[in-house]
Coordinates of C-alpha atoms in Angstrom, one line a residue:
M21 CA 11.7 20.6 -32.0
P22 CA 13.6 18.1 -29.4
L23 CA 10.9 17.2 -27.4
T24 CA 10.3 19.1 -23.9
R25 CA 10.8 17.0 -20.7
Q26 CA 7.3 16.5 -19.5
D27 CA 6.7 15.1 -23.9
A28 CA 9.4 12.7 -23.0
L29 CA 7.4 11.9 -19.7
R30 CA 3.3 11.2 -21.1
L31 CA 6.0 9.5 -24.9
L32 CA 7.6 7.3 -22.1
H33 CA 4.1 6.2 -20.4
F34 CA 2.5 5.3 -23.6
C35 CA 5.1 2.9 -25.2
L36 CA 5.2 1.5 -21.4
G37 CA 4.4 -1.9 -21.7
P38 CA 1.1 -2.6 -19.2
D39 CA 3.8 -3.5 -16.4
D40 CA 6.0 -2.0 -17.0
S41 CA 7.2 1.9 -15.1
G42 CA 9.8 4.9 -16.1
S43 CA 10.8 8.0 -15.5
V44 CA 12.4 10.7 -17.2
D45 CA 15.1 13.6 -16.0
L46 CA 17.8 16.2 -16.2
A47 CA 21.4 15.3 -15.4
D48 CA 23.5 17.9 -13.9
D49 CA 25.0 18.4 -16.8
G50 CA 22.3 18.5 -18.6
A51 CA 21.8 15.5 -20.4
A52 CA 18.3 13.8 -21.2
L53 CA 18.1 10.4 -19.2
V54 CA 14.9 7.5 -19.5
T55 CA 14.6 5.0 -17.1
V56 CA 13.2 1.4 -18.1
A57 CA 12.2 -1.3 -15.7
P58 CA 10.7 -3.9 -16.9
A59 CA 7.7 -5.6 -14.8
G60 CA 9.2 -9.6 -13.9
A61 CA 12.1 -8.8 -17.1
P62 CA 12.6 -13.5 -17.9
A63 CA 15.9 -14.9 -17.9
G64 CA 18.0 -13.4 -20.2
M65 CA 16.0 -9.6 -20.7
P66 CA 18.3 -7.3 -18.9
G67 CA 16.5 -5.0 -15.9
V68 CA 16.8 -1.3 -15.2
R69 CA 18.0 0.3 -17.6
T70 CA 18.6 3.6 -17.4
F71 CA 19.4 5.7 -21.1
E72 CA 21.7 9.2 -22.3
A73 CA 21.7 11.3 -24.8
A74 CA 21.7 15.0 -25.5
T75 CA 17.6 14.9 -26.0
F76 CA 15.4 12.8 -24.4
D77 CA 14.1 12.0 -28.6
A78 CA 17.8 10.6 -28.7
A79 CA 17.2 8.8 -25.7
L80 CA 14.2 6.9 -26.2
R81 CA 15.4 6.4 -29.4
Q82 CA 17.9 4.7 -27.8
A83 CA 15.8 2.3 -25.3
A84 CA 13.9 1.2 -28.8
D85 CA 17.3 0.1 -30.0
A86 CA 17.3 -2.0 -26.8
G87 CA 14.5 -3.6 -26.9
M88 CA 12.4 -1.7 -23.9
L89 CA 10.7 0.1 -26.0
K90 CA 8.6 -0.3 -29.4
A91 CA 10.5 1.9 -31.6
A92 CA 7.1 2.3 -34.1
C93 CA 5.8 3.6 -31.4
V94 CA 8.1 5.3 -30.2
E95 CA 8.7 6.8 -34.0
K96 CA 5.1 7.3 -34.3
Q97 CA 4.4 9.7 -30.7
I98 CA 8.3 11.8 -31.7
A99 CA 6.3 12.7 -35.2
F100 CA 3.1 13.9 -34.3
L101 CA 4.9 15.8 -30.7
S102 CA 6.8 17.1 -32.5
K103 CA 4.5 18.2 -34.8
E104 CA 3.0 20.2 -32.6
G105 CA 5.8 21.4 -30.9
A106 CA 6.3 22.8 -34.5
G107 CA 3.1 25.2 -35.0
G108 CA 2.0 22.1 -37.2
A109 CA -1.2 20.9 -35.1
R110 CA -3.0 21.1 -39.2
Q111 CA -1.1 19.1 -39.8
A112 CA -1.7 17.1 -36.4
R113 CA -4.9 16.4 -37.1
D114 CA -5.6 16.0 -41.1
A115 CA -3.2 13.0 -39.3
R116 CA -6.0 12.2 -37.2
A117 CA -8.4 12.5 -39.5
T118 CA -9.0 8.9 -40.7
S119 CA -9.2 7.2 -37.7
E120 CA -11.4 10.2 -35.2
P121 CA -14.9 12.0 -36.5
T122 CA -13.5 15.7 -36.3
P123 CA -15.7 17.4 -34.0
T124 CA -19.0 19.5 -33.8
R125 CA -17.9 20.9 -31.0
P126 CA -15.5 21.1 -28.5
P127 CA -14.6 18.1 -26.0
P128 CA -16.0 19.8 -22.5
R129 CA -13.0 20.7 -19.9
D130 CA -14.0 18.5 -17.6
L131 CA -14.0 15.3 -19.9
F132 CA -10.6 14.4 -18.6
P133 CA -12.0 14.6 -14.2
R134 CA -15.8 13.3 -15.2
L135 CA -14.3 10.0 -17.2
V136 CA -11.2 9.0 -15.3
T137 CA -12.9 9.6 -12.3
A138 CA -16.0 6.7 -13.6
M139 CA -12.9 4.4 -14.8
A140 CA -10.9 4.7 -10.9
G141 CA -14.5 3.7 -9.1
L142 CA -15.2 0.5 -11.2
L143 CA -11.1 0.0 -11.2
H144 CA -11.1 0.3 -7.3
E145 CA -13.6 -1.8 -6.9
L146 CA -13.0 -4.9 -9.4
Q147 CA -9.4 -4.3 -7.4
V148 CA -11.7 -4.9 -3.6
E149 CA -13.1 -8.1 -6.1
R150 CA -10.5 -9.4 -6.7
G151 CA -8.6 -9.6 -3.8
M152 CA -11.7 -11.0 -2.0
S153 CA -11.9 -13.5 -4.7
A154 CA -8.4 -14.7 -5.0
I155 CA -8.7 -14.7 -1.7
C156 CA -11.6 -16.9 -1.2
A157 CA -11.0 -19.8 -4.2
A158 CA -7.0 -20.1 -2.0
S159 CA -8.8 -20.9 1.7
A160 CA -11.8 -23.2 -0.2
G161 CA -14.5 -20.3 0.7
R162 CA -13.3 -20.0 4.0
H163 CA -12.8 -16.3 3.6
F164 CA -14.7 -13.5 2.6
R165 CA -18.4 -15.7 0.6
R166 CA -20.9 -14.1 2.1
E167 CA -18.9 -10.6 1.7
L168 CA -18.8 -11.4 -2.3
A169 CA -22.2 -11.3 -3.2
R170 CA -21.8 -7.5 -2.2
Q171 CA -18.7 -6.5 -3.7
R172 CA -19.7 -7.4 -6.7
E173 CA -22.7 -5.8 -6.7
R174 CA -21.0 -2.7 -6.0
A175 CA -18.7 -3.2 -8.9
D176 CA -22.0 -4.1 -11.0
G177 CA -23.2 -0.4 -9.8
K178 CA -19.6 1.9 -10.9
R179 CA -19.9 -0.7 -14.0
T180 CA -23.0 0.8 -14.7
R181 CA -22.0 4.8 -14.5
L182 CA -19.0 4.1 -16.9
T183 CA -21.2 3.2 -19.0
A184 CA -23.9 6.1 -18.3
L185 CA -21.5 7.8 -19.1
R186 CA -19.7 6.5 -22.1
R187 CA -23.2 7.0 -23.8
E188 CA -23.4 10.0 -22.6
L189 CA -19.8 11.2 -24.1
A190 CA -20.2 9.0 -26.9
D191 CA -19.6 12.1 -30.0
P192 CA -16.5 13.9 -27.3
L193 CA -14.5 10.4 -27.5
G194 CA -13.9 9.3 -30.1
T195 CA -13.4 5.8 -32.1
T196 CA -9.6 5.5 -29.9
L197 CA -11.9 5.2 -27.4
A198 CA -14.3 3.9 -28.3
R199 CA -12.2 0.4 -28.8
R200 CA -10.9 0.7 -25.0
F201 CA -14.1 0.6 -24.8
E202 CA -14.6 -2.2 -26.3
R203 CA -12.1 -4.2 -24.6
V204 CA -13.2 -4.0 -21.8
D205 CA -16.2 -4.7 -21.4
A206 CA -14.8 -7.6 -23.6
Q207 CA -12.9 -8.1 -20.6
L208 CA -16.0 -8.0 -17.7
R209 CA -17.1 -10.8 -19.4
A210 CA -14.3 -12.7 -18.5
V211 CA -15.0 -11.1 -15.1
V212 CA -18.1 -12.6 -14.9
K213 CA -17.5 -16.2 -16.1
A214 CA -14.4 -16.1 -13.0
R215 CA -17.0 -15.5 -10.8
S216 CA -19.0 -18.2 -11.7
R217 CA -16.3 -20.2 -11.5
L218 CA -15.4 -19.1 -8.5
D219 CA -18.5 -20.2 -6.9
G220 CA -18.7 -23.5 -8.4
G221 CA -15.2 -24.1 -7.2
E222 CA -13.6 -24.8 -10.5
I223 CA -11.2 -21.5 -10.3
S224 CA -7.6 -20.7 -8.8
A225 CA -6.7 -18.0 -7.5
Q226 CA -3.7 -17.7 -10.3
E227 CA -6.6 -17.8 -12.9
I228 CA -8.8 -14.8 -10.8
V229 CA -5.2 -13.1 -10.3
A230 CA -4.3 -12.4 -14.1
T231 CA -8.5 -12.5 -15.3
Y232 CA -8.7 -9.4 -12.9
S233 CA -5.7 -8.0 -13.8
A234 CA -5.9 -8.6 -17.4
T235 CA -9.3 -6.0 -16.8
N236 CA -8.2 -4.1 -14.6
L237 CA -5.5 -2.9 -17.2
E238 CA -7.3 -2.4 -20.2
L239 CA -9.7 -0.2 -17.3
L240 CA -6.2 1.8 -16.8
G241 CA -5.6 1.6 -21.0
I242 CA -9.5 4.5 -20.9
G243 CA -7.0 6.7 -18.5
D244 CA -4.1 6.2 -20.9
G245 CA -6.1 7.1 -23.6
A246 CA -8.1 10.2 -21.6
L247 CA -4.7 11.2 -21.1
V248 CA -3.2 11.9 -24.4
A249 CA -6.5 13.7 -26.3
F250 CA -8.3 15.7 -22.9
A251 CA -5.1 16.7 -21.0
P252 CA -3.8 19.6 -22.7
G253 CA -1.9 22.1 -21.6
A254 CA -1.6 23.8 -18.0
Q255 CA -4.3 20.2 -17.1
H256 CA -1.5 18.2 -18.7
P257 CA 0.9 17.1 -15.3
S258 CA -1.8 17.0 -13.1
A259 CA -3.9 14.6 -14.9
L260 CA -0.7 12.5 -15.6
A261 CA -0.2 12.5 -11.9
S262 CA -3.5 10.6 -12.0
V263 CA -3.0 8.1 -14.5
V264 CA 0.0 7.3 -13.1
L265 CA -0.7 7.4 -8.6
L266 CA -3.5 4.7 -10.9
Y267 CA -0.7 2.0 -11.5
A268 CA 1.4 2.6 -8.9
K269 CA -3.1 1.8 -6.8
E270 CA -3.2 -1.5 -9.2
K271 CA 0.3 -2.3 -8.2
T272 CA -0.9 -2.4 -4.7
G273 CA -4.0 -4.4 -5.4
V274 CA -2.5 -7.4 -7.4
E275 CA 0.2 -6.8 -4.1
R276 CA -3.1 -7.9 -2.1
A277 CA -5.1 -11.1 -4.1
R278 CA -1.8 -12.3 -4.2
F279 CA -0.1 -12.6 -1.5
G280 CA -3.9 -12.9 0.1
A281 CA -4.1 -16.1 -1.3
A282 CA -0.5 -17.2 -0.3
F283 CA -1.2 -16.3 3.3
A284 CA -5.0 -18.1 3.0
A285 CA -2.8 -22.2 1.8
R286 CA -0.6 -20.8 4.3
T287 CA 2.5 -21.4 0.9
F288 CA 5.0 -18.4 -0.7
S289 CA 7.1 -19.7 -3.3
D290 CA 10.1 -18.4 -4.5
D291 CA 8.2 -17.2 -6.8
D292 CA 6.2 -15.3 -5.2
R293 CA 9.1 -13.0 -3.7
Q294 CA 10.7 -12.1 -6.6
A295 CA 6.9 -10.9 -8.2
L296 CA 6.4 -8.9 -4.7
A297 CA 10.0 -7.7 -5.4
A298 CA 8.8 -6.6 -9.2
L299 CA 5.2 -5.9 -7.9
L300 CA 7.7 -2.8 -5.5
S301 CA 10.0 -1.7 -8.1
A302 CA 6.9 -0.8 -10.3
R303 CA 5.2 1.4 -7.8
R304 CA 7.8 3.1 -6.7
S305 CA 8.2 4.0 -10.5
Y306 CA 5.3 5.4 -10.7
L307 CA 5.4 6.5 -7.6
H308 CA 8.2 8.5 -9.1
I309 CA 6.7 9.7 -11.8
F310 CA 3.9 11.4 -9.2
A311 CA 6.0 13.7 -7.2
A312 CA 7.6 15.2 -10.4
T313 CA 4.4 15.7 -11.7
A314 CA 1.2 15.9 -9.6
P315 CA 0.4 20.0 -7.6
R316 CA 2.6 20.4 -4.9
P317 CA -0.9 20.3 -2.8
A318 CA -0.7 16.7 -4.1
E319 CA 2.6 15.6 -3.8
E320 CA 2.7 16.8 0.0
L321 CA -0.5 14.8 0.6
L322 CA 0.9 11.7 -1.0
A323 CA 4.5 12.4 1.3
R324 CA 2.0 12.6 4.6
A325 CA 1.0 8.6 3.5
L326 CA 3.8 7.0 3.3
A327 CA 4.8 8.4 6.8
S328 CA 2.2 7.0 7.3
T329 CA 2.2 4.0 10.4
V330 CA 0.6 1.9 7.4
E331 CA 3.5 2.6 5.2
V332 CA 5.5 1.7 7.7
D333 CA 3.1 -1.4 8.9
L334 CA 2.9 -2.7 4.8
A335 CA 6.5 -2.0 4.5
R336 CA 7.7 -4.2 7.5
A337 CA 5.8 -7.4 6.7
E338 CA 7.2 -6.8 2.3
E339 CA 9.9 -7.5 4.3
L340 CA 9.3 -9.8 6.0
I341 CA 8.1 -11.8 2.5
L342 CA 10.7 -10.8 0.8
A343 CA 13.0 -12.0 3.7
G344 CA 11.1 -15.4 4.0
R345 CA 9.7 -15.3 7.0
E346 CA 6.7 -14.4 6.8
A347 CA 5.2 -16.0 10.0
E348 CA 7.1 -13.2 11.9
T349 CA 4.8 -11.0 10.3
D350 CA 1.7 -12.4 12.5
L351 CA -0.8 -11.8 10.0
D352 CA -3.5 -14.0 8.6
A353 CA -5.3 -13.2 4.6
R354 CA -7.0 -11.1 6.2
G355 CA -5.2 -9.3 7.9
W356 CA -3.2 -8.7 5.4
F357 CA -6.0 -8.4 3.1
N358 CA -7.1 -5.2 5.9
L359 CA -3.3 -3.6 6.0
T360 CA -3.3 -4.1 2.1
S361 CA -6.4 -2.2 1.6
R362 CA -5.8 0.9 4.6
K363 CA -2.5 2.0 1.7
I364 CA -5.0 1.1 -1.3
E365 CA -7.2 3.5 0.5
L366 CA -4.9 5.9 1.2
L367 CA -3.0 6.6 -2.1
G368 CA -7.4 6.9 -3.9
E369 CA -7.7 9.7 -1.8
V370 CA -4.3 11.7 -2.5
G371 CA -5.9 10.6 -6.3
V372 CA -8.2 11.8 -5.8
A373 CA -7.7 14.9 -4.5
T374 CA -5.3 15.5 -7.6
L375 CA -8.0 15.1 -9.7
G376 CA -10.2 17.8 -7.8
L377 CA -7.4 19.9 -8.9
V378 CA -7.5 18.5 -12.3
A379 CA -11.2 19.4 -12.7
G380 CA -10.5 23.0 -10.8
G381 CA -8.2 23.9 -14.1

């Protein structure tokens, strides 16, 4: 049974690389379209590509054959979704039984929104801390040194909440999500070391951005896992929208940190401009997926956010940076941090509303 558009989008999101983005669509003639946008594609590797076929299965396999997706991941997910779509839920459960314990009762209906809300809370505070820390390092401690102690406390508080929820839900989470939490724990230990090195003046802004971003990608993996395991049926489109919006928010968070550091150091490179172009492309792709899957009220909230003066001001600053005219932005490191933070807060408000719709069923 061919994949539906919804299942193809779910599969694509699951198989994309951590920094990549993509979308699925139907052409006017009914052909299936799969678009993949690798983030920061190296020389010799193609950029954004769209694959067209009679079915989404075939288009996804074309993307895998072209090296844009991992073939093993695509085949595994097609097999899994085909079994479920053909009424083979029992076989799918048997295949998972080797890695997942059979729950004694169905998972709670509100598990997805509870888990993603807790994860998103920690993600947000780490995003703020990443931005402050990168600017602090790039400015040799002139900016945000005093504010960082309180921000770290906020992040640690959200970590405690997520850990408590993880313990409460240990049985329904299963082994796959448990392993994702273990990877998050390992990355959080790297964050603690980065904090210490920052306090001692022993770490660069680039290292800070890399360390926190790796941690945030592992956190986002919890959302991916929850999407596959705990957002079936009518919940799934809204749940998918919630997750992809968190990815869009993370791209803006990386932008805040990397270019806040550039403003603090008063230096922008061609690599910075290429990175900004890739971040903006990835964010647009994620927001496109959001618009295609979110409930109408959430889609309207995003449209209002994207029509705000904050969006206009940030878009102008981004255009000037891309053109090598960042001095015309009249922004310093704190001004850039505050402007991008307002954009991130708008996305966060849309995300909270979307998760509320998931919880409401």
